[in-house]
Coordinates of C-alpha atoms in Angstrom, one line a residue:
R16 CA -24.3 19.5 -20.5
D17 CA -22.3 18.0 -23.3
C18 CA -19.7 20.9 -23.4
L19 CA -18.9 20.6 -20.0
L20 CA -18.7 16.6 -20.0
S21 CA -16.2 17.5 -23.1
R22 CA -14.5 19.7 -20.8
G23 CA -14.1 17.2 -17.9
L24 CA -12.9 14.8 -19.8
G25 CA -10.6 16.4 -22.3
D26 CA -9.2 19.8 -20.6
V27 CA -9.7 18.2 -16.8
Y28 CA -9.8 14.8 -16.9
K29 CA -6.7 14.3 -19.3
R30 CA -4.8 17.0 -17.8
Q31 CA -5.8 15.8 -14.4
A32 CA -5.0 11.9 -14.8
L33 CA -1.7 12.0 -16.4
L34 CA -0.9 14.3 -13.9
L35 CA -2.4 13.1 -10.6
I36 CA -1.1 9.4 -12.3
Q37 CA 2.3 10.7 -12.4
N38 CA 3.0 12.8 -9.7
N39 CA 0.2 11.6 -6.7
L40 CA 0.7 7.6 -7.0
P41 CA 3.0 6.3 -4.6
R42 CA 6.4 7.1 -5.7
D43 CA 8.0 5.7 -3.0
L44 CA 11.2 4.3 -4.9
T45 CA 12.3 8.0 -6.1
W46 CA 15.5 9.5 -5.1
P47 CA 13.9 12.3 -2.9
F48 CA 11.7 9.9 -1.0
L49 CA 14.7 7.1 -0.5
L50 CA 17.0 10.4 0.7
T51 CA 14.2 11.4 3.1
T52 CA 14.4 7.4 4.6
L53 CA 18.1 7.3 4.5
V54 CA 18.3 10.6 6.5
L55 CA 15.3 9.8 9.4
G56 CA 17.0 6.3 9.6
I57 CA 20.4 8.3 10.3
A58 CA 18.5 10.6 12.8
L59 CA 16.5 7.2 14.4
W60 CA 20.1 5.8 15.0
A61 CA 21.6 9.0 16.3
L62 CA 18.4 9.8 18.5
R63 CA 18.0 6.1 20.0
D64 CA 21.8 4.9 20.2
G65 CA 22.0 2.3 17.9
R66 CA 18.2 0.8 18.5
G67 CA 15.3 0.2 16.8
A68 CA 16.8 -1.5 13.7
K69 CA 15.1 -4.9 13.1
D70 CA 16.8 -8.3 11.9
A71 CA 15.6 -11.0 9.7
T72 CA 13.5 -12.5 12.3
G73 CA 11.7 -9.5 12.8
K74 CA 13.7 -8.6 16.4
E75 CA 14.9 -5.4 17.5
Q76 CA 18.6 -5.7 17.4
P77 CA 21.6 -3.1 18.4
A78 CA 23.4 -2.3 15.4
A79 CA 27.5 -1.7 16.2
T80 CA 27.4 0.7 13.4
L81 CA 25.7 2.9 11.3
V82 CA 25.9 1.0 8.1
H83 CA 24.7 -2.1 9.6
F84 CA 21.6 -0.1 11.3
L85 CA 20.7 1.3 7.8
L86 CA 22.1 -1.9 5.3
P87 CA 21.9 -5.0 7.7
Y88 CA 23.7 -7.8 5.6
D89 CA 21.1 -10.7 7.0
I90 CA 18.3 -8.4 5.3
Y91 CA 19.7 -6.9 2.0
S92 CA 21.2 -10.9 1.5
H93 CA 18.2 -12.8 2.2
V94 CA 16.9 -15.0 -0.9
S95 CA 13.3 -12.5 0.2
A96 CA 15.2 -9.2 -0.7
R97 CA 16.4 -11.0 -4.0
V98 CA 13.1 -12.4 -5.0
D99 CA 11.3 -8.8 -4.2
V100 CA 13.9 -8.0 -7.4
S101 CA 12.9 -10.2 -9.6
L102 CA 9.2 -10.0 -9.0
Y103 CA 9.4 -5.9 -9.5
V104 CA 11.3 -6.4 -12.6
F105 CA 8.7 -9.0 -14.1
E106 CA 6.0 -6.6 -13.4
R107 CA 7.6 -3.8 -14.6
I108 CA 7.8 -5.2 -17.9
L109 CA 4.0 -6.8 -17.8
R110 CA 2.5 -3.5 -16.6
P111 CA 2.4 -1.3 -19.9
L112 CA 0.2 -3.9 -21.5
W113 CA -2.5 -2.9 -19.4
A114 CA -1.7 0.0 -16.8
G115 CA -2.4 3.1 -19.1
A116 CA -5.6 1.6 -20.9
L117 CA -7.1 0.3 -17.2
I118 CA -6.6 3.2 -15.5
L119 CA -7.8 5.9 -18.1
A120 CA -10.7 3.7 -18.7
V121 CA -12.4 3.3 -15.3
G122 CA -11.0 7.1 -14.7
V123 CA -12.7 8.6 -17.3
S124 CA -16.2 6.1 -16.5
A125 CA -16.1 7.3 -13.3
E126 CA -15.8 10.7 -13.6
T127 CA -18.5 10.5 -17.1
A128 CA -20.9 9.0 -14.6
T129 CA -20.5 11.1 -11.7
I130 CA -20.7 14.8 -13.7
S131 CA -23.7 13.2 -15.9
S132 CA -25.2 12.2 -12.0
L133 CA -24.6 15.5 -10.7
Q134 CA -26.0 17.5 -13.8
G135 CA -28.8 15.1 -13.8
A136 CA -29.9 15.8 -9.9
L137 CA -28.7 19.0 -9.9
G138 CA -28.2 21.0 -12.6
E139 CA -25.6 22.5 -14.3
S140 CA -22.2 23.5 -12.7
P141 CA -22.4 26.2 -10.1
S142 CA -18.9 26.9 -11.4
L143 CA -17.1 28.3 -7.9
E144 CA -14.3 30.2 -8.0
V145 CA -11.1 28.5 -7.4
N146 CA -8.9 29.1 -4.2
Y147 CA -6.3 27.2 -2.2
A148 CA -8.5 26.3 0.3
W149 CA -10.6 24.7 -2.3
M150 CA -7.2 22.8 -3.7
M151 CA -6.5 21.7 -0.2
L152 CA -10.0 20.4 0.4
Y153 CA -9.5 18.2 -3.0
S154 CA -6.3 17.0 -2.2
F155 CA -7.8 15.7 1.1
V156 CA -11.2 14.3 -0.1
T157 CA -9.1 12.1 -2.8
L158 CA -6.8 11.0 0.0
L159 CA -9.5 10.1 2.2
L160 CA -11.7 8.1 -0.6
Y161 CA -8.5 6.4 -2.2
D162 CA -7.7 5.4 1.1
F163 CA -11.3 4.2 1.4
I164 CA -11.4 2.3 -1.2
F165 CA -7.9 0.9 -0.8
Y166 CA -9.1 -0.7 2.6
V167 CA -12.1 -2.1 1.1
I168 CA -9.7 -4.1 -1.5
H169 CA -7.4 -4.8 1.2
Y170 CA -9.7 -6.1 3.5
T171 CA -11.3 -8.3 1.2
E172 CA -8.5 -9.9 -0.4
H173 CA -7.4 -11.0 3.2
K174 CA -10.8 -12.7 4.1
V175 CA -11.7 -13.8 0.4
P176 CA -9.4 -17.1 -0.1
A177 CA -9.6 -16.8 -3.6
L178 CA -8.0 -13.4 -3.5
W179 CA -6.1 -14.2 -0.6
V180 CA -4.1 -16.3 -2.9
I181 CA -3.0 -13.4 -5.1
H182 CA -2.2 -10.9 -1.8
K183 CA -0.2 -13.9 -0.4
V184 CA 2.5 -13.1 -2.7
H185 CA 3.1 -9.9 -1.1
H186 CA 2.8 -11.7 2.3
S187 CA 5.5 -14.0 1.8
A188 CA 8.2 -11.5 2.2
E189 CA 10.2 -12.4 5.1
V190 CA 11.8 -9.4 5.2
L191 CA 11.4 -5.7 4.8
T192 CA 13.0 -3.6 2.4
P193 CA 11.6 -0.4 0.3
L194 CA 11.6 -2.5 -2.9
T195 CA 8.6 -4.9 -0.9
R196 CA 6.1 -2.3 -1.6
Y197 CA 6.3 -3.3 -5.2
R198 CA 6.3 -7.3 -3.8
E199 CA 3.3 -8.1 -5.7
H200 CA 1.4 -10.7 -8.2
V201 CA 1.0 -9.4 -11.7
L202 CA -2.5 -10.4 -11.2
E203 CA -2.3 -8.0 -8.1
G204 CA -1.4 -4.6 -9.7
P205 CA -4.4 -3.9 -11.9
I206 CA -7.1 -4.6 -9.1
Y207 CA -4.8 -1.6 -7.2
A208 CA -4.5 0.6 -9.9
A209 CA -8.4 0.5 -11.0
G210 CA -9.4 1.1 -7.4
S211 CA -6.9 4.3 -7.2
A212 CA -8.5 5.0 -10.9
L213 CA -11.6 5.2 -9.4
A214 CA -11.0 7.1 -6.5
Y215 CA -9.5 9.7 -8.7
G216 CA -12.4 9.3 -11.1
L217 CA -15.0 10.2 -8.8
T218 CA -13.5 12.8 -6.8
G219 CA -12.4 14.2 -10.0
G220 CA -15.8 14.3 -11.5
V221 CA -17.5 15.6 -8.3
F222 CA -15.0 18.8 -8.3
A223 CA -15.0 18.9 -12.1
W224 CA -18.8 19.8 -11.6
I225 CA -18.6 22.5 -9.0
F226 CA -16.0 24.4 -10.3
N227 CA -16.7 23.8 -14.0
G228 CA -13.3 21.7 -15.0
G229 CA -11.1 24.4 -13.2
I230 CA -9.7 22.8 -10.6
T231 CA -6.5 20.8 -9.5
Q232 CA -5.1 19.5 -6.6
A233 CA -2.7 21.5 -4.0
T234 CA 0.9 21.1 -4.2
L235 CA 3.8 21.1 -1.7
F236 CA 7.1 21.7 -3.0
N237 CA 5.4 21.2 -6.7
I238 CA 4.8 17.4 -5.3
G239 CA 0.9 16.6 -5.3
L240 CA 0.1 16.4 -1.0
F241 CA -1.2 12.9 -1.6
S242 CA 1.7 11.9 -2.9
L243 CA 4.0 13.6 -0.6
I244 CA 2.3 12.0 2.5
F245 CA 1.8 8.2 0.8
G246 CA 5.3 8.5 -0.6
F247 CA 7.0 9.2 2.7
N248 CA 5.0 6.8 4.4
G249 CA 5.2 4.3 1.7
S250 CA 9.3 4.0 1.5
F251 CA 9.6 3.9 5.3
R252 CA 6.9 1.3 6.3
H253 CA 8.5 -1.6 4.0
Y254 CA 12.1 -0.6 6.2
H255 CA 13.0 -2.5 8.7
V256 CA 14.2 0.5 11.1
A257 CA 10.7 0.7 13.3
F258 CA 9.9 4.6 13.2
H259 CA 6.8 5.0 15.7
Y260 CA 4.8 8.5 15.5
P261 CA 2.8 9.3 18.9
K262 CA 0.1 7.3 19.7
W263 CA -2.4 10.3 19.4
L264 CA -1.1 10.4 15.9
S265 CA -1.1 7.0 15.3
Q266 CA -4.9 7.0 15.8
W267 CA -5.1 9.4 12.7
L268 CA -2.2 8.4 10.4
H269 CA -0.8 5.1 10.2
S270 CA 2.7 5.1 11.5
P271 CA 5.6 3.0 9.5
V272 CA 5.6 0.8 12.2
M273 CA 2.3 -0.3 12.1
H274 CA 3.0 -1.9 8.7
H275 CA 5.3 -4.0 10.3
T276 CA 2.7 -5.6 12.2
H277 CA 0.9 -5.9 9.2
H278 CA 3.2 -8.3 7.6
S279 CA 3.8 -10.1 11.1
Y280 CA 2.6 -13.9 11.1
L281 CA 1.7 -13.6 14.9
E282 CA -1.7 -14.2 15.2
K283 CA -2.3 -11.3 17.4
H284 CA -1.2 -9.3 14.1
W285 CA -3.5 -10.9 11.2
D286 CA -5.7 -8.7 9.1
T287 CA -4.9 -5.4 11.0
N288 CA -4.0 -2.0 9.8
L289 CA -5.3 -2.6 6.2
A290 CA -5.2 0.9 5.3
A291 CA -2.5 2.7 2.9
V292 CA -2.3 6.2 4.9
T293 CA -4.8 6.9 7.7
S294 CA -6.0 5.1 10.5
I295 CA -9.7 6.1 10.6
W296 CA -11.0 3.2 8.3
D297 CA -9.0 0.9 10.8
R298 CA -10.4 2.4 13.7
L299 CA -13.9 2.5 12.1
F300 CA -13.9 -1.2 11.4
G301 CA -11.6 -2.5 14.0
T302 CA -8.6 -3.5 12.6
L303 CA -6.5 -1.2 13.8
Y304 CA -3.0 -2.2 15.7
I305 CA -0.8 0.1 17.3
P306 CA 2.4 -1.9 18.4
E307 CA 4.5 -1.1 21.5
K308 CA 7.6 -0.2 21.2
D309 CA 10.4 -3.1 19.5
E310 CA 7.4 -5.4 19.4
P311 CA 8.7 -8.3 17.6
T312 CA 7.4 -8.4 14.2
P313 CA 8.4 -11.8 12.4
W314 CA 7.6 -11.3 8.6
G315 CA 6.0 -13.8 6.3
L316 CA 3.4 -16.4 6.0
G317 CA 4.7 -18.5 9.1
P318 CA 6.6 -21.6 9.1
Q319 CA 3.3 -24.0 7.8
T320 CA 3.7 -22.4 4.6
Q321 CA 6.3 -20.4 3.6
D322 CA 8.5 -22.9 2.0
D323 CA 5.8 -23.1 -0.6
Y324 CA 6.2 -19.1 -1.3
R325 CA 9.9 -18.3 -1.1
S326 CA 11.5 -18.4 -4.8
F327 CA 10.4 -16.3 -7.7
W328 CA 8.9 -19.3 -9.3
Q329 CA 6.8 -20.2 -6.4
N330 CA 5.2 -17.0 -5.9
T331 CA 4.5 -16.3 -9.5
T332 CA 2.9 -19.9 -9.9
G333 CA 1.5 -19.9 -6.5
P334 CA -1.9 -18.6 -6.7
F335 CA -2.7 -20.6 -9.9
R336 CA -1.4 -23.7 -7.7
D337 CA -3.7 -22.5 -4.6
W338 CA -6.5 -22.0 -7.1
Y339 CA -6.2 -25.7 -8.3
A340 CA -6.1 -27.0 -4.7
M341 CA -9.4 -25.3 -3.7
V342 CA -11.3 -26.8 -6.8
S343 CA -9.9 -29.8 -6.1
G344 CA -10.6 -29.8 -2.6
N345 CA -7.2 -30.0 -1.5
T346 CA -6.6 -26.7 0.4
I347 CA -5.1 -27.1 4.0
K348 CA -7.4 -25.7 6.5
T349 CA -6.6 -24.0 9.5
A350 CA -7.7 -21.2 11.6
N351 CA -4.5 -18.9 10.5
P352 CA -5.3 -17.3 7.3
L353 CA -1.7 -17.2 6.5
A354 CA -1.7 -20.8 6.7
G355 CA -4.0 -21.7 3.7
G356 CA -2.8 -22.8 0.5
A357 CA -1.7 -25.7 -1.9
S358 CA 0.8 -27.9 -0.2
S359 CA -1.0 -31.3 0.6
G360 CA -4.4 -32.8 1.1
Q361 CA -4.0 -33.1 4.7
S362 CA -6.2 -30.4 6.6
T363 CA -5.2 -29.2 10.4
D364 CA -7.0 -26.9 12.8
S365 CA -3.7 -26.4 14.7
T366 CA -2.0 -22.8 14.1
D367 CA 1.4 -21.9 16.1

């Protein structure tokens, strides 16, 4: 038992944790994925004759030129796009203070507990022989568990006011660019990093026990399958061009345009499409929304509170202002979850 744990934590987890975190976490800002986004954008422009791109109001507008279709001025000159850059840089500066220690601590603890539980309940590892089919299954199970944990965290952030004020920073984006994927408050990064490490630790522990520590995830073009799927989807789902999947496929995988509706402040779009990759959990728990072709999706928090979350400083201090308002009983109450916050002492039940 001690030998297996040692191998699991030493030879398996240290190798896999670093490789999986490096190679399988979303890498949608790397050149391969950005170039893929560019190529797909050009293809959509040609196939739809310049249609399908949305403007800063979230409405589809025909583009006169390819450059305007791919890089519209009203999107990339918007104050929201500039704040994306500031929040990204600020979060990346602080990330080394917590990222490595938190990810490894959660992952190691999860894997250790999983291996110990399996050994206690079922005995020593069966030491099955590894083949590519098992590696594919390992990748698939990791993807599903990651997606489920992401869904639970995301759903909770939308439903619990004290957590929503952190996640609100991401939803304060009034336009979508590939960098919006990383528009988050510095307090939110550790939450999702811990969830990701938990998913890898749990599945790593199960498969380390089954194969006595001798399995890795499947790759394609030397890229982890999970990274390939989520990295592709991640770069385009925060892009202003509406990319639809066939409806039958959208029942299983999130199309990029489904995340447009998630960022919309229209009431019919609230709290929808909460998973990261698949549509399975949204369909199972009733939060799936598949938009119609060129359906308008105005982005941001809506007119009631957008002005309180527009600048870098407002977004950085916003959760603390909102928490103070909650404690002091000064929070605006509305039926719209996007409208809660700390603005004034008045309360209203109206929604726009």
